[in-house]
């Protein structure tokens, strides 16, 4: 029973989780596109097995640890999303087999040369996609920089290591209306196709033209020419995604179970045992229309308590108060009462925990799915 769990701990609502997976399955099936789930948030063998059953043998990851942990969970085709550096070549090479294909991301000609030389020396094949930068917010090659794009492409193509191009519409997380999200998705697809055609027109073969973020996969209408869509946080959703307008709060599958440990009448606050070590310091909703502080408060069953937020987070203490300006009064809770906190950013909150406590209306027994960390 949930009342017997030691707090703080991570709760995964299996009914919502499965509904979210079906939502993406329906979207990608309608568009008749291959889908590659991103497992960076999940970091769980149980979830990887579910993913492979629902979406096939491909996945995207953000750490080599994820490949090491998940390679025997039905996943055979890994796309490592972080721009590769030479110090990681050997570790990747040791994982490659007929049951584990790894594709890396490259945005630098020197690294491309070094990868080619390494593969020749080790007699292994580590194909690569060229990472594209659509919005200037992190790594990748600008799609307008054809010279750099062709340079990297030629190096990889001549060694038969060029697999395709990859982009991520990170700017989608700053949007909040349907039309802007649709335009962002179209821009993501259009710019990525432009880059792909630059390479194709020079005689280079591309297997992958892969794009994706949860907001653009859900919002996009036209993906003609794209071979693969990717998304990750859709399995769980979070308050940031709700702020973007991609989900409703009742579609958030993750929450942190916490106990009230004190009541401070002077500041009209409940003190809980979930601080930033359990919730994370992520304040992703602070720039959105609705700021949820460090998380939206729910009752023990996951029902949202309107305007009740975690307004401050210390290492092991959270402060719960009513949202400023709310007409509602602080609910009457006493030490020992249990509450659930919806996360701002599912990835950051999940990273604080080593297991999911999986609850379902269909099953009174709470299952445990282990998580792993590391890089």
Coordinates of C-alpha atoms in Angstrom, one line a residue:
X1 CA 0.0 0.0 0.0
X2 CA 1.1 3.5 -0.8
X3 CA 0.7 4.5 2.9
X4 CA 3.5 2.0 3.8
X5 CA 6.1 3.6 1.6
X6 CA 9.1 5.4 3.1
X7 CA 9.1 9.1 2.0
X8 CA 10.3 10.8 -0.1
X9 CA 10.0 8.4 -3.0
X10 CA 9.2 8.4 -6.7
X11 CA 5.7 7.3 -7.8
X12 CA 4.9 6.2 -11.4
X13 CA 1.2 5.9 -12.2
X14 CA 1.2 2.9 -14.6
X15 CA -2.3 3.7 -16.0
X16 CA -1.2 7.2 -17.1
X17 CA 2.2 6.0 -18.3
X18 CA 0.5 3.4 -20.6
X19 CA -2.0 6.0 -21.8
X20 CA 0.9 8.4 -22.7
X21 CA 2.7 5.6 -24.7
X22 CA -0.5 4.8 -26.6
X23 CA -0.9 8.5 -27.4
X24 CA 2.5 8.7 -29.2
X25 CA 1.9 5.3 -30.8
X26 CA -1.3 6.5 -32.4
X27 CA 0.3 9.8 -33.6
X28 CA 3.3 8.0 -35.2
X29 CA 1.2 5.2 -36.7
X30 CA -1.2 7.8 -38.3
X31 CA 1.8 9.4 -39.9
X32 CA 3.4 6.1 -40.9
X33 CA 6.7 7.1 -39.5
X34 CA 9.3 5.1 -37.6
X35 CA 9.6 6.3 -34.0
X36 CA 12.7 6.2 -31.8
X37 CA 11.9 6.7 -28.1
X38 CA 14.5 8.6 -26.0
X39 CA 15.2 6.6 -22.8
X40 CA 17.3 9.3 -21.0
X41 CA 14.5 10.0 -18.5
X42 CA 13.5 6.4 -17.9
X43 CA 16.9 4.8 -17.2
X44 CA 15.1 1.6 -16.4
X45 CA 15.3 -1.9 -17.8
X46 CA 11.6 -2.5 -17.2
X47 CA 10.7 0.6 -19.2
X48 CA 13.2 -0.3 -21.9
X49 CA 11.5 -3.7 -22.3
X50 CA 8.1 -2.0 -22.6
X51 CA 9.5 0.5 -25.1
X52 CA 11.0 -2.3 -27.3
X53 CA 7.7 -4.1 -27.2
X54 CA 5.7 -1.0 -28.2
X55 CA 8.1 0.8 -30.6
X56 CA 10.6 -1.8 -31.8
X57 CA 14.3 -2.4 -31.2
X58 CA 15.6 1.2 -31.6
X59 CA 16.2 3.9 -28.9
X60 CA 18.0 7.1 -28.3
X61 CA 20.1 7.6 -25.2
X62 CA 22.1 10.4 -23.6
X63 CA 24.8 8.3 -21.7
X64 CA 26.9 5.3 -22.5
X65 CA 25.8 3.8 -19.3
X66 CA 22.3 3.6 -20.8
X67 CA 23.6 1.5 -23.6
X68 CA 25.5 -0.8 -21.2
X69 CA 22.5 -1.3 -19.0
X70 CA 19.8 -1.6 -21.8
X71 CA 21.5 -3.6 -24.5
X72 CA 19.8 -6.8 -23.4
X73 CA 16.3 -5.4 -23.1
X74 CA 15.2 -5.7 -26.7
X75 CA 17.1 -2.6 -27.8
X76 CA 19.6 -3.3 -30.6
X77 CA 19.9 0.1 -32.4
X78 CA 21.1 2.9 -30.1
X79 CA 21.5 6.5 -31.2
X80 CA 23.8 8.2 -28.7
X81 CA 22.6 11.8 -28.7
X82 CA 25.5 13.7 -27.1
X83 CA 28.3 14.8 -29.5
X84 CA 30.9 12.2 -29.3
X85 CA 34.5 12.8 -28.2
X86 CA 37.6 10.5 -28.8
X87 CA 37.9 9.5 -25.2
X88 CA 34.7 7.6 -25.5
X89 CA 35.5 5.7 -28.7
X90 CA 37.0 2.6 -27.0
X91 CA 34.2 2.2 -24.5
X92 CA 31.6 2.3 -27.3
X93 CA 33.7 -0.1 -29.5
X94 CA 33.7 -2.7 -26.7
X95 CA 29.8 -2.7 -26.8
X96 CA 29.4 -3.2 -30.5
X97 CA 28.1 -6.6 -31.6
X98 CA 25.6 -8.1 -34.0
X99 CA 23.1 -7.4 -31.2
X100 CA 24.2 -3.9 -30.4
X101 CA 24.5 -1.2 -33.1
X102 CA 25.6 2.2 -31.9
X103 CA 25.3 5.4 -33.9
X104 CA 27.1 8.5 -32.6
X105 CA 26.5 12.3 -33.2
X106 CA 29.2 14.5 -34.7
X107 CA 29.5 18.2 -35.4
X108 CA 33.2 18.6 -35.8
X109 CA 35.5 17.6 -38.7
X110 CA 38.5 16.8 -36.5
X111 CA 36.4 14.4 -34.4
X112 CA 35.1 12.8 -37.7
X113 CA 38.7 12.2 -38.9
X114 CA 39.6 10.7 -35.5
X115 CA 36.5 8.4 -35.5
X116 CA 37.4 7.2 -39.0
X117 CA 41.0 6.4 -38.0
X118 CA 39.8 4.7 -34.8
X119 CA 37.4 2.4 -36.7
X120 CA 40.1 1.4 -39.2
X121 CA 42.5 0.6 -36.4
X122 CA 40.1 -1.3 -34.3
X123 CA 38.3 -2.9 -37.2
X124 CA 34.9 -1.8 -35.9
X125 CA 32.1 0.2 -37.4
X126 CA 30.7 3.1 -35.5
X127 CA 28.4 5.0 -37.9
X128 CA 27.5 8.7 -37.2
X129 CA 24.8 11.2 -37.8
X130 CA 25.7 14.9 -38.3
X131 CA 24.1 16.8 -35.4
X132 CA 22.3 20.0 -36.7
X133 CA 21.9 23.2 -34.7
X134 CA 18.5 24.7 -35.4
X135 CA 18.3 27.4 -32.8
X136 CA 21.8 28.2 -31.5
X137 CA 21.1 26.9 -28.0
X138 CA 23.8 24.2 -27.9
X139 CA 25.9 21.9 -30.1
X140 CA 25.5 21.1 -33.8
X141 CA 26.2 22.4 -37.3
X142 CA 24.2 25.3 -38.5
X143 CA 22.0 24.1 -41.4
X144 CA 23.1 27.2 -43.4
X145 CA 26.8 26.3 -43.0
X146 CA 27.0 24.0 -46.1
X147 CA 30.8 24.1 -46.2
X148 CA 31.1 22.6 -42.7
X149 CA 28.2 20.2 -43.3
X150 CA 29.8 18.9 -46.5
X151 CA 33.2 18.6 -44.9
X152 CA 32.0 16.4 -42.1
X153 CA 29.7 14.5 -44.4
X154 CA 32.5 13.7 -46.9
X155 CA 34.9 12.5 -44.2
X156 CA 32.3 10.1 -42.9
X157 CA 30.9 9.1 -46.3
X158 CA 34.2 8.1 -47.7
X159 CA 34.7 5.7 -44.8
X160 CA 31.1 4.4 -45.1
X161 CA 30.3 5.7 -41.6
X162 CA 27.7 8.4 -42.6
X163 CA 24.3 7.3 -41.4
X164 CA 22.4 10.5 -41.6
X165 CA 21.5 13.8 -40.0
X166 CA 19.8 14.5 -36.6
X167 CA 18.1 17.6 -35.2
X168 CA 16.3 18.5 -32.0
X169 CA 13.9 21.5 -31.8
X170 CA 14.9 22.6 -28.3
X171 CA 13.3 26.0 -28.9
X172 CA 9.9 24.3 -28.8
X173 CA 10.1 24.3 -25.0
X174 CA 9.8 28.1 -24.9
X175 CA 6.5 28.0 -26.8
X176 CA 2.9 27.7 -25.5
X177 CA 0.4 28.0 -28.4
X178 CA -0.7 25.5 -30.9
X179 CA 0.2 27.5 -34.1
X180 CA 3.7 28.4 -32.9
X181 CA 4.3 24.7 -32.0
X182 CA 3.1 23.6 -35.5
X183 CA 5.4 26.2 -37.1
X184 CA 8.3 25.0 -35.0
X185 CA 7.7 21.4 -36.0
X186 CA 7.5 22.4 -39.7
X187 CA 10.7 24.5 -39.3
X188 CA 12.5 21.5 -37.7
X189 CA 11.5 19.2 -40.5
X190 CA 12.2 21.8 -43.3
X191 CA 15.7 22.8 -42.0
X192 CA 16.7 19.1 -41.4
X193 CA 15.6 18.1 -44.9
X194 CA 17.5 21.1 -46.4
X195 CA 20.7 19.8 -44.7
X196 CA 20.0 16.2 -45.8
X197 CA 19.5 17.3 -49.4
X198 CA 22.8 19.3 -49.3
X199 CA 24.5 15.9 -48.6
X200 CA 22.4 13.8 -50.9
X201 CA 23.0 16.2 -53.8
X202 CA 26.7 15.5 -53.4
X203 CA 26.1 11.8 -53.8
X204 CA 26.0 10.8 -50.1
X205 CA 23.5 8.2 -49.0
X206 CA 21.5 8.9 -45.9
X207 CA 19.6 6.2 -44.0
X208 CA 18.4 8.5 -41.2
X209 CA 16.8 11.9 -41.4
X210 CA 15.8 12.0 -37.8
X211 CA 14.1 14.8 -35.9
X212 CA 12.2 15.2 -32.7
X213 CA 11.1 16.6 -29.4
X214 CA 8.0 15.8 -27.5
X215 CA 6.3 19.1 -28.4
X216 CA 7.0 18.9 -32.1
X217 CA 6.2 15.2 -32.5
X218 CA 2.8 15.9 -31.0
X219 CA 2.2 19.2 -32.8
X220 CA 3.7 18.6 -36.2
X221 CA 1.5 17.9 -39.2
X222 CA 3.8 17.5 -42.2
X223 CA 6.9 15.3 -41.9
X224 CA 7.3 14.4 -45.6
X225 CA 10.9 13.3 -46.3
X226 CA 11.6 12.6 -42.6
X227 CA 12.5 9.0 -41.9
X228 CA 12.2 9.0 -38.1
X229 CA 10.7 10.9 -35.2
X230 CA 12.1 10.9 -31.7
X231 CA 10.7 11.9 -28.3
X232 CA 11.3 11.0 -24.6
X233 CA 9.5 12.8 -21.9
X234 CA 6.1 11.9 -23.4
X235 CA 6.1 8.7 -21.3
X236 CA 5.9 10.8 -18.1
X237 CA 5.1 14.4 -19.0
X238 CA 5.7 17.1 -16.4
X239 CA 4.6 20.7 -15.5
X240 CA 6.8 22.3 -18.1
X241 CA 5.2 20.2 -20.8
X242 CA 1.8 21.2 -19.4
X243 CA 2.9 24.8 -19.7
X244 CA 3.9 24.3 -23.3
X245 CA 0.4 23.0 -23.9
X246 CA 1.4 19.5 -24.9
X247 CA -0.4 17.7 -22.0
X248 CA -2.8 18.3 -19.2
X249 CA -1.7 18.0 -15.6
X250 CA -3.7 14.8 -15.2
X251 CA -1.5 13.2 -17.9
X252 CA 1.6 13.6 -15.7
X253 CA 2.6 10.1 -14.7
X254 CA 5.4 10.9 -12.2
X255 CA 5.1 12.3 -8.7
X256 CA 7.1 12.4 -5.5
X257 CA 5.4 11.0 -2.5
X258 CA 6.2 13.1 0.6
X259 CA 5.2 13.4 4.2
X260 CA 4.1 16.4 6.1
X261 CA 6.7 16.8 8.9
X262 CA 5.6 20.1 10.4
X263 CA 3.0 22.9 10.2
X264 CA 4.2 26.5 10.5
X265 CA 1.3 28.7 11.2
X266 CA 3.3 31.9 11.3
X267 CA 4.1 31.6 7.6
X268 CA 1.0 29.6 6.7
X269 CA 3.1 26.7 5.4
X270 CA 3.3 22.9 5.5
X271 CA 6.8 21.5 5.9
X272 CA 7.5 18.3 4.0
X273 CA 10.4 15.8 3.8
X274 CA 11.0 16.3 0.1
X275 CA 13.5 19.1 -0.6
X276 CA 15.5 19.7 -3.7
X277 CA 17.3 16.4 -3.2
X278 CA 14.0 14.7 -4.0
X279 CA 12.3 17.2 -6.2
X280 CA 15.3 18.8 -8.0
X281 CA 16.1 22.5 -8.2
X282 CA 14.6 22.8 -11.6
X283 CA 12.4 25.9 -12.0
X284 CA 11.4 25.4 -15.5
X285 CA 7.9 26.8 -15.1
X286 CA 9.2 30.1 -13.8
X287 CA 9.3 31.6 -17.3
X288 CA 5.8 30.2 -18.2
X289 CA 2.4 31.6 -17.8
X290 CA 1.8 29.6 -14.6
X291 CA 4.8 29.2 -12.2
X292 CA 4.4 26.1 -10.1
X293 CA 7.4 26.9 -7.8
X294 CA 9.1 23.5 -7.1
X295 CA 6.0 21.5 -7.9
X296 CA 2.2 21.2 -7.8
X297 CA 0.8 19.6 -4.7
X298 CA -1.7 16.7 -4.9
X299 CA -3.4 14.6 -2.3
X300 CA -2.3 11.0 -1.6
X301 CA -4.4 9.7 -4.6
X302 CA -2.8 12.2 -7.0
X303 CA -5.7 14.6 -7.1
X304 CA -4.5 18.2 -7.6
X305 CA -5.1 20.6 -4.7
X306 CA -5.8 23.9 -6.5
X307 CA -3.2 26.7 -5.9
X308 CA -1.1 24.6 -3.4
X309 CA 2.5 24.7 -4.4
X310 CA 6.0 23.9 -3.2
X311 CA 7.2 27.5 -2.9
X312 CA 10.7 26.8 -1.5
X313 CA 13.0 23.8 -1.4
X314 CA 16.0 23.3 0.8
X315 CA 18.1 20.1 0.8
X316 CA 15.7 17.9 2.7
X317 CA 12.9 20.3 3.4
X318 CA 10.1 21.5 1.2
X319 CA 7.9 24.5 2.0
X320 CA 4.3 24.2 0.8
X321 CA 2.1 27.3 0.7
X322 CA -0.9 28.7 -1.2
X323 CA -0.1 30.5 -4.4
X324 CA 0.0 34.2 -3.9
X325 CA -3.3 35.8 -4.5
X326 CA -5.2 32.6 -4.2
X327 CA -8.6 32.9 -2.5
X328 CA -8.2 29.4 -1.0
X329 CA -7.0 28.7 2.5
X330 CA -4.1 26.4 3.4
X331 CA -5.6 22.9 3.9
X332 CA -5.6 21.3 7.2
X333 CA -2.9 18.6 7.3
X334 CA -0.9 17.2 10.2
X335 CA 2.5 15.6 10.5
X336 CA 2.5 12.2 9.0
X337 CA -0.1 13.0 6.3
X338 CA 1.0 12.0 2.8
X339 CA 1.0 14.3 -0.3
X340 CA 2.3 13.9 -3.9
X341 CA 4.2 16.5 -5.8
X342 CA 4.1 16.8 -9.6
X343 CA 7.5 17.7 -11.0
X344 CA 8.5 20.7 -13.1
X345 CA 11.0 18.6 -15.1
X346 CA 10.5 14.8 -15.1
X347 CA 14.1 14.1 -16.1
X348 CA 15.6 16.1 -13.2
X349 CA 13.2 14.8 -10.6
X350 CA 13.5 11.1 -11.7
X351 CA 17.3 11.5 -11.5
X352 CA 17.1 12.0 -7.8
X353 CA 15.7 8.5 -7.2
X354 CA 16.9 4.9 -7.7
X355 CA 13.6 3.3 -8.2
X356 CA 10.0 3.8 -9.4
X357 CA 7.2 2.7 -7.1
X358 CA 4.6 1.7 -9.7
X359 CA 0.9 2.2 -8.8
X360 CA -2.2 1.2 -10.7
X361 CA -5.9 1.3 -10.2
X362 CA -6.0 -2.2 -11.6
X363 CA -3.6 -3.6 -9.1
X364 CA -3.4 -2.8 -5.4
X365 CA 0.1 -4.3 -5.2
X366 CA 2.9 -1.7 -5.7
X367 CA 5.6 -2.9 -8.1
X368 CA 9.2 -1.6 -8.0
X369 CA 11.1 -0.8 -11.2
X370 CA 14.7 0.0 -10.6
X371 CA 16.5 3.0 -12.1
X372 CA 20.2 3.5 -12.7
X373 CA 22.4 6.6 -13.0
X374 CA 25.9 7.4 -14.1
X375 CA 27.4 8.3 -17.5

